[in-house]
Short mmCIF file of C-alpha atoms and ligand atoms in Angstrom, two decimals:
data_model
loop_
_atom_site.label_atom_id
_atom_site.label_comp_id
_atom_site.label_asym_id
_atom_site.label_seq_id
_atom_site.Cartn_x
_atom_site.Cartn_y
_atom_site.Cartn_z
CA MET H 590 107.08 137.26 60.66
CA SER H 591 109.42 140.72 61.13
CA ASP H 592 107.42 142.66 58.59
CA ALA H 593 104.63 144.52 61.14
CA GLY H 594 101.60 143.94 58.44
CA GLU H 595 101.58 140.12 58.82
CA PHE H 596 101.65 140.58 62.68
CA SER H 597 97.85 140.84 61.78
CA VAL H 598 97.37 136.86 60.43
CA ILE H 599 95.83 136.59 64.00
CA ASP H 600 93.31 139.13 63.87
CA ALA H 601 91.96 137.76 60.53
CA ILE H 602 92.02 134.63 61.66
CA VAL H 603 90.01 135.39 64.20
CA ALA H 604 87.30 137.94 61.71
CA GLY H 605 86.59 135.01 59.99
CA ALA H 606 85.97 132.32 63.41
CA ALA H 607 81.82 130.38 62.86
CA GLN H 608 80.69 131.34 66.07
CA PRO H 609 77.68 129.68 68.63
CA ALA H 610 74.53 131.31 70.27
CA THR H 611 76.26 132.88 72.58
CA THR H 612 78.44 135.31 71.66
CA VAL H 613 76.38 138.31 71.67
CA LEU H 614 79.40 141.10 69.63
CA GLY H 615 82.18 138.91 67.62
CA PRO H 616 86.03 139.68 67.69
CA GLY H 617 86.70 143.67 65.89
CA ASP H 618 85.62 145.78 69.56
CA ASP H 619 87.89 146.21 71.99
CA ALA H 620 86.27 143.00 73.40
CA ALA H 621 84.29 140.78 72.56
CA VAL H 622 81.21 139.78 73.73
CA LEU H 623 79.60 137.57 75.46
CA ALA H 624 76.34 135.53 76.77
CA VAL H 625 75.66 133.45 79.67
CA PRO H 626 72.68 131.17 79.00
CA SER H 627 72.77 129.33 82.86
CA GLY H 628 74.22 133.04 85.20
CA ARG H 629 77.30 131.23 85.31
CA THR H 630 81.35 130.58 83.10
CA VAL H 631 83.42 127.95 83.17
CA ALA H 632 87.08 129.61 82.42
CA THR H 633 90.32 127.58 82.10
CA VAL H 634 93.76 128.71 80.58
CA ASP H 635 96.61 127.18 79.35
CA VAL H 636 100.61 127.99 78.11
CA LEU H 637 102.52 126.08 75.80
CA VAL H 638 106.07 127.35 75.71
CA ASP H 639 108.35 125.81 72.37
CA GLY H 640 110.76 123.85 73.67
CA VAL H 641 108.99 123.30 77.37
CA HIS H 642 105.44 121.24 75.55
CA PHE H 643 105.97 121.54 72.55
CA ARG H 644 108.35 120.75 68.65
CA THR H 645 109.00 122.38 66.12
CA ASP H 646 109.91 120.33 64.52
CA TRP H 647 107.42 117.88 65.64
CA ALA H 648 104.34 118.45 64.99
CA THR H 649 102.66 121.69 62.34
CA GLY H 650 101.53 124.77 63.46
CA GLU H 651 97.93 124.12 62.75
CA GLN H 652 98.51 120.60 65.09
CA ILE H 653 100.65 122.20 67.79
CA GLY H 654 97.35 124.87 67.16
CA ARG H 655 95.16 122.35 67.82
CA ARG H 656 96.58 120.73 69.99
CA ALA H 657 97.03 123.69 71.91
CA ALA H 658 93.03 125.03 71.80
CA LEU H 659 92.36 120.96 73.43
CA ALA H 660 94.67 121.69 76.22
CA SER H 661 92.57 123.95 77.52
CA LEU H 662 88.62 122.76 76.45
CA ALA H 663 89.87 119.32 77.85
CA ASP H 664 89.82 121.66 81.55
CA VAL H 665 86.50 122.86 80.18
CA ALA H 666 84.91 119.09 80.02
CA ALA H 667 86.44 117.93 83.01
CA MET H 668 84.19 121.00 84.73
CA GLY H 669 81.49 118.99 82.61
CA ALA H 670 80.91 122.16 81.59
CA ARG H 671 80.80 122.38 77.43
CA PRO H 672 82.74 124.81 76.03
CA THR H 673 81.50 128.75 74.40
CA ALA H 674 84.29 130.63 73.70
CA LEU H 675 88.56 130.75 73.24
CA LEU H 676 90.28 133.54 73.11
CA VAL H 677 94.57 133.26 72.21
CA GLY H 678 97.93 135.11 72.87
CA VAL H 679 100.80 134.52 70.39
CA CYS H 680 104.23 134.82 71.22
CA ALA H 681 106.70 134.27 68.32
CA PRO H 682 110.32 135.33 67.40
CA ALA H 683 110.50 137.79 64.77
CA ASP H 684 111.90 134.86 62.46
CA THR H 685 109.03 132.78 62.64
CA PRO H 686 108.37 131.19 59.26
CA ILE H 687 104.73 132.80 58.79
CA GLU H 688 103.53 129.52 57.87
CA LEU H 689 103.68 128.15 61.17
CA VAL H 690 101.94 130.85 63.07
CA THR H 691 99.27 130.73 60.81
CA GLY H 692 99.55 127.30 60.60
CA ILE H 693 98.41 127.64 64.52
CA GLY H 694 95.20 130.08 63.58
CA ARG H 695 94.65 127.46 61.66
CA GLY H 696 94.54 124.77 64.52
CA LEU H 697 92.70 126.18 66.68
CA GLN H 698 90.13 127.81 65.07
CA ALA H 699 89.59 123.89 63.59
CA GLU H 700 88.94 122.93 67.21
CA ALA H 701 86.93 125.91 68.09
CA GLN H 702 84.53 125.17 65.45
CA ALA H 703 84.66 121.55 66.45
CA ALA H 704 84.35 121.68 70.12
CA GLY H 705 81.38 124.64 69.05
CA ALA H 706 83.40 127.45 70.58
CA GLY H 707 83.48 130.73 69.07
CA LEU H 708 87.24 132.54 68.85
CA VAL H 709 87.07 136.48 70.37
CA GLY H 710 89.67 136.99 70.42
CA GLY H 711 93.01 136.67 69.81
CA ASP H 712 96.74 138.65 70.46
CA LEU H 713 99.84 138.23 68.08
CA THR H 714 103.00 139.95 69.19
CA SER H 715 106.92 139.59 69.11
CA SER H 716 108.36 137.31 72.32
CA PRO H 717 112.08 135.48 72.36
CA VAL H 718 110.27 132.78 72.87
CA LEU H 719 106.96 130.90 70.62
CA THR H 720 104.80 130.55 73.05
CA ILE H 721 100.65 129.82 73.35
CA SER H 722 98.05 131.32 75.67
CA VAL H 723 94.05 129.89 75.59
CA THR H 724 92.35 131.37 77.42
CA ALA H 725 89.00 128.75 77.67
CA LEU H 726 85.30 129.73 78.97
CA GLY H 727 82.55 127.53 79.25
CA GLU H 728 78.66 126.71 80.31
CA PRO H 729 77.30 124.14 83.03
CA VAL H 730 75.24 122.33 80.98
CA ASP H 731 71.94 120.67 82.64
CA ALA H 732 74.65 119.86 86.36
CA GLU H 733 76.44 121.21 88.50
CA PRO H 734 80.49 121.71 87.80
CA VAL H 735 81.91 118.34 88.71
CA LEU H 736 84.76 119.45 91.12
CA ARG H 737 87.87 117.44 91.98
CA SER H 738 86.41 117.61 96.05
CA GLY H 739 83.58 115.20 95.63
CA ALA H 740 84.67 111.84 95.72
CA ARG H 741 82.99 109.38 97.93
CA PRO H 742 84.07 106.81 99.12
CA GLY H 743 82.00 103.01 97.33
CA ASP H 744 81.94 105.86 94.17
CA VAL H 745 83.39 103.75 90.82
CA VAL H 746 86.13 105.16 89.62
CA ALA H 747 85.95 105.44 85.46
CA VAL H 748 87.40 106.77 82.88
CA CYS H 749 86.11 108.19 78.99
CA GLY H 750 88.90 108.57 76.16
CA ARG H 751 92.68 106.68 74.81
CA LEU H 752 95.08 106.13 78.28
CA GLY H 753 99.64 105.58 77.12
CA TRP H 754 98.74 106.65 73.10
CA ALA H 755 100.51 110.13 73.34
CA ALA H 756 103.53 108.81 75.51
CA ALA H 757 104.23 106.37 73.90
CA GLY H 758 104.29 109.22 70.66
CA LEU H 759 106.36 111.83 73.01
CA ASP H 760 108.84 108.23 73.47
CA VAL H 761 108.76 107.34 69.36
CA LEU H 762 109.34 111.33 68.92
CA SER H 763 112.45 111.45 71.82
CA ARG H 764 114.27 108.98 70.22
CA GLY H 765 114.09 110.43 66.99
CA PHE H 766 111.43 108.43 65.69
CA ARG H 767 108.45 109.32 63.29
CA SER H 768 106.52 106.46 63.63
CA PRO H 769 104.07 104.32 64.74
CA ALA H 770 101.88 106.87 63.22
CA ALA H 771 98.60 105.92 65.69
CA VAL H 772 101.34 106.77 68.44
CA VAL H 773 102.77 109.70 67.28
CA ASN H 774 99.62 111.27 65.99
CA ALA H 775 98.74 110.82 69.48
CA TYR H 776 100.78 112.85 71.04
CA ARG H 777 101.09 115.63 68.48
CA VAL H 778 96.64 115.90 68.27
CA PRO H 779 95.46 114.16 70.74
CA GLU H 780 91.12 113.06 70.94
CA PRO H 781 90.31 114.31 73.89
CA PRO H 782 86.96 113.17 74.73
CA LEU H 783 85.18 116.84 74.73
CA ALA H 784 81.40 115.31 74.89
CA ALA H 785 81.68 113.24 77.42
CA GLY H 786 82.49 115.15 80.33
CA PRO H 787 79.07 117.31 79.88
CA VAL H 788 77.85 113.99 80.06
CA ALA H 789 79.00 112.45 82.31
CA ALA H 790 78.12 116.09 85.02
CA VAL H 791 74.56 114.83 84.04
CA ALA H 792 74.78 111.46 84.88
CA GLY H 793 75.76 112.12 88.48
CA ALA H 794 79.80 112.53 88.74
CA THR H 795 81.00 113.41 91.27
CA ALA H 796 83.83 114.61 90.81
CA MET H 797 86.00 114.95 87.18
CA ILE H 798 89.22 115.61 86.16
CA ASP H 799 90.99 115.51 82.78
CA VAL H 800 94.54 113.43 82.63
CA SER H 801 96.56 115.51 81.70
CA ASP H 802 100.03 114.88 83.80
CA GLY H 803 99.50 110.64 83.74
CA LEU H 804 96.68 108.58 85.51
CA LEU H 805 97.96 108.34 88.87
CA ALA H 806 99.00 111.62 89.42
CA ASP H 807 95.66 112.77 87.95
CA VAL H 808 94.13 110.47 90.23
CA GLY H 809 95.70 112.06 92.80
CA HIS H 810 94.21 115.10 93.09
CA ILE H 811 91.36 114.22 92.82
CA ALA H 812 91.48 111.94 96.15
CA ASP H 813 93.48 114.23 97.14
CA ALA H 814 91.16 117.04 96.63
CA SER H 815 87.78 114.52 98.63
CA GLY H 816 90.17 113.60 101.00
CA VAL H 817 89.78 109.96 99.91
CA ARG H 818 92.10 107.17 98.91
CA ILE H 819 91.29 105.54 95.53
CA ASP H 820 92.55 102.22 94.27
CA LEU H 821 93.21 100.77 90.84
CA SER H 822 92.27 97.69 88.97
CA ALA H 823 95.45 96.11 86.67
CA THR H 824 93.06 94.95 84.84
CA ALA H 825 91.05 96.92 83.44
CA LEU H 826 93.83 99.13 82.95
CA THR H 827 95.68 96.58 80.50
CA PRO H 828 97.58 98.40 77.73
CA ALA H 829 95.83 98.20 73.91
CA PRO H 830 97.62 95.96 72.07
CA ARG H 831 99.33 98.23 69.90
CA LEU H 832 100.21 99.93 72.86
CA LEU H 833 102.39 96.74 73.88
CA GLU H 834 103.00 96.00 70.63
CA VAL H 835 105.18 99.55 70.67
CA ALA H 836 106.87 99.35 73.71
CA SER H 837 108.40 95.80 72.17
CA ALA H 838 109.79 97.48 69.84
CA LEU H 839 111.00 99.96 71.72
CA GLY H 840 111.87 98.19 74.92
CA ARG H 841 109.92 99.90 76.45
CA ASN H 842 106.70 99.39 79.66
CA ALA H 843 103.99 99.98 78.25
CA SER H 844 102.53 100.10 81.60
CA THR H 845 104.59 103.28 82.12
CA TRP H 846 102.85 105.53 79.68
CA VAL H 847 99.20 104.29 81.09
CA LEU H 848 99.96 105.55 84.17
CA THR H 849 102.15 107.45 84.10
CA GLY H 850 101.51 109.55 80.86
CA GLY H 851 99.72 112.66 79.84
CA ASP H 852 99.56 114.29 76.98
CA ASP H 853 96.14 112.44 76.25
CA HIS H 854 94.07 114.28 78.00
CA ALA H 855 91.25 111.44 78.62
CA LEU H 856 88.37 112.16 81.42
CA VAL H 857 87.98 110.49 84.63
CA ALA H 858 85.55 110.90 86.99
CA THR H 859 83.86 109.17 90.33
CA PHE H 860 80.40 108.41 89.81
CA PRO H 861 77.99 106.90 92.38
CA ALA H 862 78.06 103.83 93.19
CA GLY H 863 76.23 101.10 91.47
CA ALA H 864 74.75 104.16 88.75
CA ALA H 865 74.98 103.42 85.05
CA LEU H 866 77.86 104.69 83.60
CA PRO H 867 77.16 107.50 80.39
CA ASP H 868 77.75 106.03 76.56
CA GLY H 869 81.90 105.13 76.45
CA TRP H 870 83.23 105.10 80.36
CA GLN H 871 84.95 102.25 81.44
CA PRO H 872 84.98 100.91 85.37
CA ILE H 873 88.76 101.71 86.30
CA GLY H 874 89.23 101.62 90.37
CA THR H 875 86.73 102.40 93.34
CA VAL H 876 86.87 105.43 96.47
CA LEU H 877 87.97 104.45 99.28
CA GLU H 878 87.47 105.45 102.39
CA ASP H 879 90.73 107.97 103.68
CA ALA H 880 92.65 105.04 105.79
CA ASP H 881 93.19 108.12 107.79
CA GLY H 882 90.45 109.27 108.22
CA GLN H 883 92.10 112.84 107.45
CA THR H 884 90.80 115.21 105.12
CA PRO H 885 92.63 117.79 103.46
CA ASP H 886 91.02 120.52 105.86
CA SER H 887 91.68 118.68 109.00
CA ALA H 888 94.97 118.49 109.10
CA PRO H 889 97.74 120.30 110.81
CA ASP H 890 99.74 122.47 108.42
CA THR H 891 103.04 120.39 110.21
CA VAL H 892 102.17 116.91 109.40
CA PRO H 893 103.18 116.59 105.10
CA ASP H 894 100.75 116.27 102.56
CA LEU H 895 100.51 112.23 102.09
CA ALA H 896 102.05 112.04 98.72
CA SER H 897 99.64 110.54 95.66
CA GLY H 898 101.56 107.61 95.78
CA VAL H 899 100.11 106.73 99.09
CA ARG H 900 96.42 108.15 98.51
CA VAL H 901 96.48 106.40 95.24
CA THR H 902 97.20 102.26 94.90
CA VAL H 903 96.85 99.81 91.77
CA ASP H 904 95.32 96.22 92.97
CA GLY H 905 96.34 97.68 96.79
CA GLN H 906 99.89 98.72 96.19
CA SER H 907 101.07 101.88 95.98
CA HIS H 908 103.91 103.64 92.82
CA THR H 909 106.70 105.57 94.02
CA GLY H 910 107.09 107.16 90.79
CA ALA H 911 107.06 105.75 86.56
CA ALA H 912 110.21 102.69 87.48
CA GLY H 913 107.92 101.25 90.73
CA TRP H 914 105.63 99.83 88.18
CA ASP H 915 107.78 97.31 87.32
CA HIS H 916 107.77 96.29 91.05
CA PHE H 917 104.12 94.55 89.98
CA GLY H 918 105.68 92.53 87.28
CA ARG H 919 103.88 93.69 84.57
CA PRO H 920 105.11 92.21 81.07
CA GLY H 921 106.13 94.87 78.94
MG1 LIG R 3 93.24 119.55 84.12
#
């Protein structure tokens, strides 16, 4: 990496990326040029830092690159949009193995291509800490962008994608283990259901978010933005048998992974009552009136915002953090 010539590795990967029809001018000039047929662009950025968001001894460069791309792509999907382009920045210490950097570039390109997005720009620079920034652009498809603020009392809450698998993998890796592969790989490379976002938008989703902070926290973001309460069903959120096995072996609680684990980037959306849920979506709860009748806009500044735990309940009971879940008496 210390040879300045090697800094062109990202340029080379970006230059070779396949481009969708919306890329009018690809990489190679000062900036790319993109067509926006619908007239609107969805834009988001995520930054991942070595030792904070990933570890190079837990995943290959390619896996780290794929995970970085998917984090931003999932945000585009959560708006009900289809990804069109990625722009990436990689900052790496001078002694970074070149294979790690080229792997990250390959991973970014692979997920961009799989999502139908063009890798239209990239920059690689020297820095004390390996850092990856991914900007994703997208377009709403045949529907309005789906915000966090549209949930209404009576709506059904539904999920598409996996919950708790990446958290289980993180738990395993944190304890120095490298298996079982099913959960470790879920952490290394999540499987967000990107195509399900635009489908949900067309199906009439009223609010949507991707689960990156944990189900309770992210459902709480919808509840806060929409000025509603949300009650989830414990039965609907029963952990997968594989997660129960892993939790049992580690002495952990699989329900905690499901309720509070991030990184799987499942999509959670609300749909009008009685609407047919699209394929792959499972109902997990109901939107309720805010008991106080306060919306974020109407609440005076002197009144502290309700904690998300108050706006989100499971079988009618509030949840006060990872340890609190044990109060529901869920078996490990
Ligand atoms: Mg998000």
